[in-house]
XYZ file of C-alpha atoms in Angstrom:
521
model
C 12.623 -99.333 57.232
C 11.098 -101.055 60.110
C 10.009 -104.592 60.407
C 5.990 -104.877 60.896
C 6.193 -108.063 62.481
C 3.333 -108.365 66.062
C 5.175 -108.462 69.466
C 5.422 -111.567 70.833
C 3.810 -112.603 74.338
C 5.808 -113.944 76.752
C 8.045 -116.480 75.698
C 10.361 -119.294 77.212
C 12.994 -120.325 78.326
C 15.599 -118.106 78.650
C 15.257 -115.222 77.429
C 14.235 -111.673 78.160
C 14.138 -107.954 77.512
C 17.531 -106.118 78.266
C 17.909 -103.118 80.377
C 18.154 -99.441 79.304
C 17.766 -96.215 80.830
C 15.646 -93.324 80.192
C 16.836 -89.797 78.697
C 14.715 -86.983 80.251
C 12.941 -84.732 78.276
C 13.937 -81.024 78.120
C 10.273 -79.581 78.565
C 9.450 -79.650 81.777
C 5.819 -80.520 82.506
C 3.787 -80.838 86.023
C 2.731 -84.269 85.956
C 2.855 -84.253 89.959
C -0.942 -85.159 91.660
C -0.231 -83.866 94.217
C 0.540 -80.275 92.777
C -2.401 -77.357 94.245
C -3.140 -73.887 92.755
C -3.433 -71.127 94.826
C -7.412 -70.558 95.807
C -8.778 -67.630 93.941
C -11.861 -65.995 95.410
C -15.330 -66.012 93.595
C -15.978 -62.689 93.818
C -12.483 -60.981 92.797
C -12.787 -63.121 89.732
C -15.974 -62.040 88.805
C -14.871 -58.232 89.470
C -11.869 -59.096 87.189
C -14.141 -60.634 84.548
C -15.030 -57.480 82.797
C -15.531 -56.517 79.451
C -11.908 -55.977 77.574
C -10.964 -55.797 74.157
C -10.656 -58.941 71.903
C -6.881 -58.338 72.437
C -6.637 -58.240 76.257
C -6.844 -61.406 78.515
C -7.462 -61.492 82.366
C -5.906 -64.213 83.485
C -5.949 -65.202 87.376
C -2.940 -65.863 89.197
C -1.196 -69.271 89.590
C 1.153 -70.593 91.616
C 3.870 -72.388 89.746
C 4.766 -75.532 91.480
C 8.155 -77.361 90.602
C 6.987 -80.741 89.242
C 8.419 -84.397 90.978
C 10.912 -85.909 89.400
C 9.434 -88.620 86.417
C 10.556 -91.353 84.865
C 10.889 -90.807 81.314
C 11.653 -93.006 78.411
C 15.145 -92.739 76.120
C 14.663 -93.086 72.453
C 14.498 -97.076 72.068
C 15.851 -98.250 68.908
C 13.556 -99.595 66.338
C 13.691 -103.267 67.874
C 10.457 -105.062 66.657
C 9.455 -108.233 68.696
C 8.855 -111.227 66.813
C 5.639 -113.163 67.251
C 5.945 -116.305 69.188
C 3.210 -118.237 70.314
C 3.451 -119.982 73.272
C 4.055 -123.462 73.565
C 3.803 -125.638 76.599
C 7.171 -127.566 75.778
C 10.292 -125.881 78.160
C 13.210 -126.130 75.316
C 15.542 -125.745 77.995
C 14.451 -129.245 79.629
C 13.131 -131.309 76.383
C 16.217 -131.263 74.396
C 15.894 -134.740 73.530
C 13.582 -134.727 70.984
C 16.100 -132.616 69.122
C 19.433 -134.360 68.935
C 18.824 -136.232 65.985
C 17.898 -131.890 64.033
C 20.392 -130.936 65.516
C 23.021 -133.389 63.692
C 21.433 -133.810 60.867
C 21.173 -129.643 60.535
C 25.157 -130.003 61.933
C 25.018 -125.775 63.253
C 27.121 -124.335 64.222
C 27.925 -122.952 67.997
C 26.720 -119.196 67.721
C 27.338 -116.447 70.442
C 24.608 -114.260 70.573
C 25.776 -110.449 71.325
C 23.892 -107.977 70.908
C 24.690 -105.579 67.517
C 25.709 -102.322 67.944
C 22.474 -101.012 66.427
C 20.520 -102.356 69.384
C 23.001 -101.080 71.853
C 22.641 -98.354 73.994
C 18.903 -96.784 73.348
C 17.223 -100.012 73.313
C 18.664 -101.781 76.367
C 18.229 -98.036 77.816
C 14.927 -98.123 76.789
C 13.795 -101.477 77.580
C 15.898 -101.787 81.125
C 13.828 -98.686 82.540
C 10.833 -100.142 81.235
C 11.426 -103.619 83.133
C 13.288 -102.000 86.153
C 11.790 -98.695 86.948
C 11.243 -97.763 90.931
C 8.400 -99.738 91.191
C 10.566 -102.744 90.845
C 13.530 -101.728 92.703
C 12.534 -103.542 95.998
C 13.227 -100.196 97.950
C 11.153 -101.350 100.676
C 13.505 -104.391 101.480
C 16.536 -102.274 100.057
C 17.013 -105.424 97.335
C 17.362 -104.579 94.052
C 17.781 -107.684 91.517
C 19.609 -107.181 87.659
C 19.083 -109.879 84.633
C 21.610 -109.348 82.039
C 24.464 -110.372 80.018
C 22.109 -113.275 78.194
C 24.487 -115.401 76.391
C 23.917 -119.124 74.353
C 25.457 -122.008 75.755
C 26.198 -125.114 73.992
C 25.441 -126.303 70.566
C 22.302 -126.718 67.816
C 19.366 -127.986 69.313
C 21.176 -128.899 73.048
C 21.809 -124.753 73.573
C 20.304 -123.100 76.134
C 20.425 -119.338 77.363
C 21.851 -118.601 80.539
C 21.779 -115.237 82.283
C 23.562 -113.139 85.083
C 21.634 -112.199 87.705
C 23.645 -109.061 89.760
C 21.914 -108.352 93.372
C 22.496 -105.791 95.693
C 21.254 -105.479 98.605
C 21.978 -104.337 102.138
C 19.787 -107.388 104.100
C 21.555 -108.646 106.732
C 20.236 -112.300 106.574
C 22.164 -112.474 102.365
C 25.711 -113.507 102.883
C 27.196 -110.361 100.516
C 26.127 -107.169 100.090
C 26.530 -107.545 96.125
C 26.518 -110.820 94.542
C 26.542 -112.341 90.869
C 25.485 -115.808 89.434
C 24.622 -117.331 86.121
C 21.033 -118.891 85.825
C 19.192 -120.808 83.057
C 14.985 -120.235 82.715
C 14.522 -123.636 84.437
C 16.295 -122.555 87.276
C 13.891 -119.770 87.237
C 10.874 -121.872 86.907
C 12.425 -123.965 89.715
C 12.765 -121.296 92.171
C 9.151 -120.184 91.231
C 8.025 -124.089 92.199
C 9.646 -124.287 95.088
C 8.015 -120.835 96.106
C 4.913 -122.020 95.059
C 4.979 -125.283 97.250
C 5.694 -123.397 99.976
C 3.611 -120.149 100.342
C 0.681 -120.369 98.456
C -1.131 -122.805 100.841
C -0.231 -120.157 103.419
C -2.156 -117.341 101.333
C 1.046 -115.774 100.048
C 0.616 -114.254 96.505
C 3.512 -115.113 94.845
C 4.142 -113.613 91.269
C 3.823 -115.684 88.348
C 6.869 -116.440 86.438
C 7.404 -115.621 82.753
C 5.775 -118.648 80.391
C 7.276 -120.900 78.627
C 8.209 -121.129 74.835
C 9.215 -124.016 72.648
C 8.604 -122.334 69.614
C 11.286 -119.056 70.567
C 13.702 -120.892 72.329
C 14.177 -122.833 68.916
C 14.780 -119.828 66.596
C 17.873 -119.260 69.017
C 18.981 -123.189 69.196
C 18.714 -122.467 65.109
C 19.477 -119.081 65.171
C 22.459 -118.179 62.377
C 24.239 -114.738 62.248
C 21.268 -113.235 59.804
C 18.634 -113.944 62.055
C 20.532 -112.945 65.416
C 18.133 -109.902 64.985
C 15.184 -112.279 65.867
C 16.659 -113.826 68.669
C 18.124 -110.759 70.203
C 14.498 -109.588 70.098
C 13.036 -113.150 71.800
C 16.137 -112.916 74.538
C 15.375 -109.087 75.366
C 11.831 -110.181 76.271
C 12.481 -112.988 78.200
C 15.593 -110.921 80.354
C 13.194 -107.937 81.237
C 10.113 -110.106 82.238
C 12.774 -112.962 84.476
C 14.055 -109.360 86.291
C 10.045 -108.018 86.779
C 9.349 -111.154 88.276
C 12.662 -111.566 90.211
C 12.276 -108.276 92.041
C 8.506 -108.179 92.222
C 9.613 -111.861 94.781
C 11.949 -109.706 96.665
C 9.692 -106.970 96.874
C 7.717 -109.168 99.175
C 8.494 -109.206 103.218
C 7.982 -112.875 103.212
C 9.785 -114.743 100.114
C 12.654 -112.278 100.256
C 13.528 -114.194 103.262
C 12.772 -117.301 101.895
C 16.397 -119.324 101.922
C 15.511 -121.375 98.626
C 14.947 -117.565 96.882
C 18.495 -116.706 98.840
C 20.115 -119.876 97.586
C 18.815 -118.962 93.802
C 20.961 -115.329 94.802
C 23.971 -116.593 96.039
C 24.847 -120.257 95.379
C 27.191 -119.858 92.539
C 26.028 -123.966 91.289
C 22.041 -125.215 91.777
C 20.898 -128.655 91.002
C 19.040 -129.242 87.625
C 15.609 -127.963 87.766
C 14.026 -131.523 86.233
C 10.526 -131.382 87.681
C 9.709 -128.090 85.567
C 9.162 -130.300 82.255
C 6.384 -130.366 79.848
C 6.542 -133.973 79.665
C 7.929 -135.184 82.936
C 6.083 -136.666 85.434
C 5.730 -133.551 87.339
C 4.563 -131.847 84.394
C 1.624 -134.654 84.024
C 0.828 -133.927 87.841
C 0.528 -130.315 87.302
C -1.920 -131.354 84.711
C -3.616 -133.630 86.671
C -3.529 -131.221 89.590
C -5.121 -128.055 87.081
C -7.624 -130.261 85.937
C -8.540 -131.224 89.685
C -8.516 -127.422 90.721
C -10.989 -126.456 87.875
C -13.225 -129.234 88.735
C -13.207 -128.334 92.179
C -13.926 -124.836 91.488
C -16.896 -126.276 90.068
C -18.215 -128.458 92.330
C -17.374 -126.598 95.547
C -20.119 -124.135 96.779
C -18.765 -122.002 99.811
C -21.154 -120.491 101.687
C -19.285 -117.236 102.424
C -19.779 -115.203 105.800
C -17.557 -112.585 105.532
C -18.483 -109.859 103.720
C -14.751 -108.406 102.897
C -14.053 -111.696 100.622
C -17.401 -111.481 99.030
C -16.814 -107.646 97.912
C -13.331 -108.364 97.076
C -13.936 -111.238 94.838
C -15.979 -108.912 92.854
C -13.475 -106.131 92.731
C -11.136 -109.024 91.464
C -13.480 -110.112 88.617
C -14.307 -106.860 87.584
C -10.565 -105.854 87.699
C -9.470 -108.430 85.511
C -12.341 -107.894 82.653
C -11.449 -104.374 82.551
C -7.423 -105.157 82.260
C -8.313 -107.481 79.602
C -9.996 -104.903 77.604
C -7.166 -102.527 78.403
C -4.619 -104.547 77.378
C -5.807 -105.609 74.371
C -6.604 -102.229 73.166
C -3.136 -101.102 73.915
C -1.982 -103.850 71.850
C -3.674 -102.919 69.167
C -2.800 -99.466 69.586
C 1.057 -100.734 69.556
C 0.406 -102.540 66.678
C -1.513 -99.407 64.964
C 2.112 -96.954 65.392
C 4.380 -100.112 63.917
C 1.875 -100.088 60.333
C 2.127 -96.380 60.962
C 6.161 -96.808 60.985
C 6.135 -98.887 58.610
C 4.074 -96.730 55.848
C 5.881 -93.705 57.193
C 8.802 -95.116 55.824
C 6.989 -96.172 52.875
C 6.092 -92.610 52.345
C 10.104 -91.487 52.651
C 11.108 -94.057 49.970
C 8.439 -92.657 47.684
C 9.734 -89.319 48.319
C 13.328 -89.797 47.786
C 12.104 -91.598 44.493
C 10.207 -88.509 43.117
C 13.035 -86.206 44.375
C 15.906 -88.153 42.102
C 13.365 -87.798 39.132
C 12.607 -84.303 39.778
C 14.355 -81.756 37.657
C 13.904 -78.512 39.336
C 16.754 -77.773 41.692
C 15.112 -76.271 44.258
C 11.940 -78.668 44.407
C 14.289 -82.034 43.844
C 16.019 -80.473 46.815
C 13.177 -80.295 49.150
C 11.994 -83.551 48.705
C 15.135 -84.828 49.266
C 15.090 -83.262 53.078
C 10.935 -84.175 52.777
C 12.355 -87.925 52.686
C 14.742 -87.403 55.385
C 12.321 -85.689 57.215
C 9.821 -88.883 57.846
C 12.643 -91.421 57.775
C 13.519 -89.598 61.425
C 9.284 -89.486 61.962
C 9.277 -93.378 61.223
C 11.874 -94.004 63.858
C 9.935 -91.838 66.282
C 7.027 -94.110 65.830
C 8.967 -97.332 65.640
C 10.525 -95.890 69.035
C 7.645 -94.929 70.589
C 5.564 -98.608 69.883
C 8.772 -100.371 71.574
C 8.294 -98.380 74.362
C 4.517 -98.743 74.852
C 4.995 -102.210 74.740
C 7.816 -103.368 76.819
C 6.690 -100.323 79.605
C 2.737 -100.399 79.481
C 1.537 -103.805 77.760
C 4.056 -106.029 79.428
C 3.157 -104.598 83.008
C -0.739 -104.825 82.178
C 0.004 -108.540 80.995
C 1.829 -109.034 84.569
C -1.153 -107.876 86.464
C -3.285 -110.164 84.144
C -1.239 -113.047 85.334
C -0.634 -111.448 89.225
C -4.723 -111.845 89.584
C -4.875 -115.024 87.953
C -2.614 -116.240 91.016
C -4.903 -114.283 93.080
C -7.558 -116.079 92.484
C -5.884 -119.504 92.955
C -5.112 -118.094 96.416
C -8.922 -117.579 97.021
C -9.636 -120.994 95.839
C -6.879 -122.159 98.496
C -9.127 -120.041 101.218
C -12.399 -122.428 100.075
C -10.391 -125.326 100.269
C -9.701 -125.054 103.665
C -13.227 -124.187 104.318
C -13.859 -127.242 102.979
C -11.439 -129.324 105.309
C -13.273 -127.308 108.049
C -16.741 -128.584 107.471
C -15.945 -132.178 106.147
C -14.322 -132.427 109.860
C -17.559 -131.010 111.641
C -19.384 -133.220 109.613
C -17.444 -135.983 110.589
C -17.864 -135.074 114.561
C -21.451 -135.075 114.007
C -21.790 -138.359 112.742
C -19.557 -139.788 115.361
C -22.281 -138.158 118.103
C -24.953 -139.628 116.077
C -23.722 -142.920 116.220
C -22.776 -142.572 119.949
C -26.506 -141.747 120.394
C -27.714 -144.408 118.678
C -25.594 -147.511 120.297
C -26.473 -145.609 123.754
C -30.027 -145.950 122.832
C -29.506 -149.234 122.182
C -27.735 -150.414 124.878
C -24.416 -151.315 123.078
C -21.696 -149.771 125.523
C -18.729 -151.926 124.809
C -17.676 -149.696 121.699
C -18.800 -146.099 123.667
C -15.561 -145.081 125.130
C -13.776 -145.497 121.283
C -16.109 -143.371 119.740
C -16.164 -140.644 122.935
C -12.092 -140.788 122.036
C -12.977 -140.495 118.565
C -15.155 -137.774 119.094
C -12.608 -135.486 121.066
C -9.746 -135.919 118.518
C -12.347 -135.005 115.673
C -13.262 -132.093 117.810
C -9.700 -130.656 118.202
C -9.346 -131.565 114.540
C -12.256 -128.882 114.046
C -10.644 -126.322 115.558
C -7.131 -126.896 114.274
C -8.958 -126.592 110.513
C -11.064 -123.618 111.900
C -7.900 -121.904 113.366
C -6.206 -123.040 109.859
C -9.228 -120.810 108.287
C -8.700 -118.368 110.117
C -5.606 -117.577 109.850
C -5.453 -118.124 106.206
C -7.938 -115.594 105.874
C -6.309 -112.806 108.023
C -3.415 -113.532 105.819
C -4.881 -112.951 102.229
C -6.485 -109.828 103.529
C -2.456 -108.592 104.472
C -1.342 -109.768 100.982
C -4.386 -107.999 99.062
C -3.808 -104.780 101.062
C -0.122 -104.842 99.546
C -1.295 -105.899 96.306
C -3.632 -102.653 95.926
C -0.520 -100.333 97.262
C 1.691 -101.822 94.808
C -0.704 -101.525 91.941
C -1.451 -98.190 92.658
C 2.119 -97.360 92.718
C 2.890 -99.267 89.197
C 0.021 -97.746 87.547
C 0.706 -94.088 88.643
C 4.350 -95.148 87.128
C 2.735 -96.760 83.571
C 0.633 -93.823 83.243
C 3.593 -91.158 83.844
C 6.288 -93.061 81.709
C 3.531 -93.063 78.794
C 2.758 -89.613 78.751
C 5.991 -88.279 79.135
C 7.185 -91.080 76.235
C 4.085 -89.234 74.293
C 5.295 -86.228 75.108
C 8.928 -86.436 74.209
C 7.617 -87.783 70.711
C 5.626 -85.520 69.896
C 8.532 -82.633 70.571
C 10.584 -84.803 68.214
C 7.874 -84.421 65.581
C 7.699 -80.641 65.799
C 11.662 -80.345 65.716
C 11.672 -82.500 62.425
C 8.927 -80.471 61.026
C 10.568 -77.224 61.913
C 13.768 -78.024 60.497
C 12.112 -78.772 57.300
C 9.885 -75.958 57.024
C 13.096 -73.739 55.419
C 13.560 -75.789 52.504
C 9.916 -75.951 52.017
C 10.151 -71.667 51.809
C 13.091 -72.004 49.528
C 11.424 -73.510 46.666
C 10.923 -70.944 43.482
C-alpha cells in the first residue's frame, strides 16, 4: 500500500529526480497534428447517406496515416514525494549551525543507494520525464546527464554530490564526452555567475532549482528506514539540476559561456561561498530584491513600442493561466494518490472477507478480486508519479522561466531610465549655459559647453544601450515561444499516452478477472 504523503516542491541542495526511460505502449494511436484525412466530397456523401437498416453503417473512406513517433511513459514505481517546504537556508553552505546536532545525535555516515524497488521503472520513469527531446539540446548537439547522487561526509556536515555526464560534439568543449562530480552550490554558483553576466544584456537565463533546508536535513539525518524519504527528496532535486542544466545549453549564448564550460569540464571548482542564506551576498541579494520591487513601483515607463506593451500582457496573462493550471494538476495528482491509496484500502478489505468466506468458489474470487486492485492501485500510484515529475514539474519551470522574464523587462525600464536621467541632465546643463550667457558670466562657459558634449554622447551611448537591449529581448522571447510550444506539444503527448497506457492496464486487470467472477456457483 502506497504512501499518501503531497509531493514536495522543489527542494535544495542537492538533490534531484533520477532518470528513467519510457516503455511504449502496444496500441498504436495517431496523436500526430499534423496527420490529414482524405477530402470527401459534399455531395457523394449525401448520395451515400441513404436510408439503411439499423444494422448497416455507411461509413466514408479514410486514409490511415502512420502516426510520429511519441514519447511515452514506462510504468514508474510507486515512489511518493515527500512534502518539503522550502526554506531559504542552503544546507549545503550553512553547516555550521549544525555541528554541535550532529555530535550530540553522533550518526552515523550513510550511503544513500537507491533500493532495488525503486530501480529500473522509476528512474525510467522519472529520467524521460526530466530529459525528454525537448531537453536534449539538439539544436547545439549538447546533451547534459545528472546522476549517480551519492552523500558525502558525515551527520549534519553531509552534503550530496552528483555526476554530471556531457556529450557533446561543440568544437569550442575540450572532449567530446566528459564527467565531473558537482554539489547544489556549485549549481547555484554557475547560475550566479550566469546571472551577473547575461541578464543585464537581456539574456533569459533559466532559473535554477530552489533551495531547501528543511530536505537537505532529512538526508544529513537520514538512517537506513527512512532512505525511502530521501531517495524521494534526491530524485527531485537530480531531475530538476538536469532540466535546468540543459535548458542553459539549449541556449546559443550561455552554451558558449566559458564559466558554464568550466562547470562541464574542470574536474575541481572553487567553493561556491557567495550562494548563502546568511552570507553577505545573501543579505545583498536581499537588499538588491527589495530595491528591484521598490523600483518596480516607483518607476513609470512611458512605453513607445507597441511589441513590449502587447507582450507584457501576453506575459501576465500567461502566467495567471499557468498558475491556475498548475495548481489544478496538482490537485488532480494529489486526487489519483487518495485514489491509490483507498484502492488499496479496498484490496485489503477484500482479501479480509475472502479468508472469512466459506464457499470455495466465492472465497476464491475475492481472493483474485484483491489481487485484482492491488495491480489497479499501482496503476494509479504509477500514473500520479508520472503526472507529476512530467507535467507539474515542467508547468512549475515555466512558472519560474516567466518570473525571470519579467526581471528581464524590468532590466529593459531600467535602462530607459539611465536614458532619460542623462537627457535630463543635458538639459539642465543648456539651461544653465543660457542663463550665465544671459548674464554675462563667460569665464565658466567653455566647462559647461565640454560638459554638455560628454553628456550628449552619454545620451546616445544609453540610447544605443536601449536599443540594443531591446532588439535583444525580442530574439530571446521569439525562442522562448518556440521552445514552449515545443515542451507543451511534448507535456500534452507524454500525458495522454501515460493516460492511455493506464487505462489499457485497467482493462487487462479487469479482463483477467472477469473468469473467476463466471466461475462462482
Amino acid at each position: 500500500m502506497s504512501d499518501s504523503r503531497e509531493p514536495p516542491p522543489f527542494d535544495d541542495e542537492d538533490t534531484e529526480e533520477v532518470g528513467s526511460e519510457i516503455a511504449p505502449v502496444e496500441t498504436e494511436i495517431n496523436l500526430d497534428d499534423d496527420a490529414a484525412e482524405e477530402p470527401v466530397n459534399q455531395e457523394e456523401s449525401v448520395k451515400q447517406a441513404v436510408v439503411v437498416p439499423q444494422e448497416e453503417v455507411v461509413t466514408e473512406p479514410t486514409v490511415v496515416t502512420e502516426p510520429d513517433p511519441v514519447p511515452v511513459i514506462k510504468e514508474a514505481a510507486a515512489l511518493e514525494p515527500v512534502k518539503v517546504e522550502p526554506e531559504l537556508l542552503d544546507d549545503d553552505e550553512d553547516d555550521d549551525m549544525f555541528e554541535s546536532a550532529s555530535a550530540s545525535a553522533n550518526l552515523p555516515n550513510i550511503s544513500i543507494e537507491v533500493p532495488t524497488k525503486y530501480t529500473d521503472t522509476a528512474k525510467d520513469d522519472y529520467g524521460k520525464a526530466s530529459h525528454s527531446s525537448q531537453y536534449d539540446s539538439k539544436v547545439n548537439d549538447i546533451t547534459i546527464q545528472v546522476s549517480d547522487p551519492h552523500k558525502v561526509g558525515d551527520g549534519m556536515n553531509a552534503y550530496m554530490s552528483y555526476r554530471v555526464r556531457t556529450k557533446t560534439s561543440i568544437p569550442s568543449f575540450k572532449r567530446a564526452e566528459l564527467a565531473v562530480d558537482r554539489r547544489f552550490s556549485d549549481f547555484l554558483g554557475i547560475h550566479e555567475k550566469l546571472l551577473a553576466k547575461h541578464r543585464h544584456a537581456g539574456r533569459i537565463v533559466p532559473p535554477a532549482p530552489e533551495k531547501s533546508i528543511v530536505g537537505m536535513t532529512l538526508i544529513k539525518m537520514s538512517k537506513t528506514d527512512e532512505e525511502a524519504v530521501s531517495i524521494d527528496f534526491v530524485e527531485k532535486r537530480r531531475a530538476a539540476l538536469e532540466r535546468y542544466l540543459n535548458r542553459v545549453a539549449r541556449h546559443n549564448t550561455l552554451v558558449q559561456d566559458q564559466d558554464f564550460r568550466d562547470f562541464l569540464e574542470q574536474e575541481e571548482l572553487p567553493q561556491a561561498t557567495n550562494t548563502r542564506a546568511l552570507s553577505g551576498a545573501g543579505v545583498m541579494r536581499l537588499v538588491k530584491n527589495v530595491e528591484g520591487a521598490l523600483s518596480k513601483i516607483t518607476i513609470k515607463m512611458t512605453e513607445e513600442d507597441s511589441w513590449f506593451e502587447e507582450k507584457q500582457q501576453q506575459i501576465e496573462s500567461l502566467e495567471q493561466h499557468l498558475r491556475k493550471l498548475h495548481a489544478s494538476f496538482e490537485s488532480l495528482v494529489h486526487h489519483r494518490k487518495e485514489l491509490a491509496v483507498n484502492t488499496a484500502l479496498f484490496a485489503k478489505s477484500s482479501a479480509t472477507l475472502g479468508n472469512a468466506e466459506e464457499h470455495t468458489a466465492l472465497s476464491r474470487a475475492l481472493a483474485q478480486l484483491s489481487d485484482a486492485f492491488e495491480k489497479i492501485e499501482n496503476v494509479h500510484q504509477e500514473q500520479s508519479n508520472t503526472d507529476y515529475y512530467a507535467v507539474a514539474e515542467t508547468l512549475a519551470d515555466y512558472l519560474r522561466i516567466i518570473t525571470e522574464i519579467k526581471e528581464i523587462f524590468m532590466v529593459r525600464v531600467k535602462s530607459w531610465q539611465n536614458w532619460q536621467n542623462a537627457d535630463q541632465n543635458v538639459q539642465r546643463k543648456k539651461e544653465a549655459e543660457a542663463k550665465m550667457q544671459a548674464s554675462g558670466r563667460t569665464d565658466k562657459i567653455a566647462q559647461i559647453q565640454a560638459d554638455i558634449k560628454e553628456l550628449e554622447a552619454r545620451v546616445q551611448t544609453c540610447k544605443s544601450d536601449f536599443d540594443e537591449l531591446s532588439a535583444e529581448i525580442k530574439k530571446e522571447m521569439q525562442a522562448f515561444e518556440q521552445d514552449r510550444v515545443v515542451d507543451f506539444r511534448q507535456l500534452v503527448l507524454i500525458f495522454l499516452k501515460n493516460l492511455m497506457k493506464s487505462q489499457e492496464q485497467n482493462i487487462k486487470n479487469w479482463e483477467a478477472f472477469m473468469p473467476e467472477a463466471r466461475a462462482i456457483a
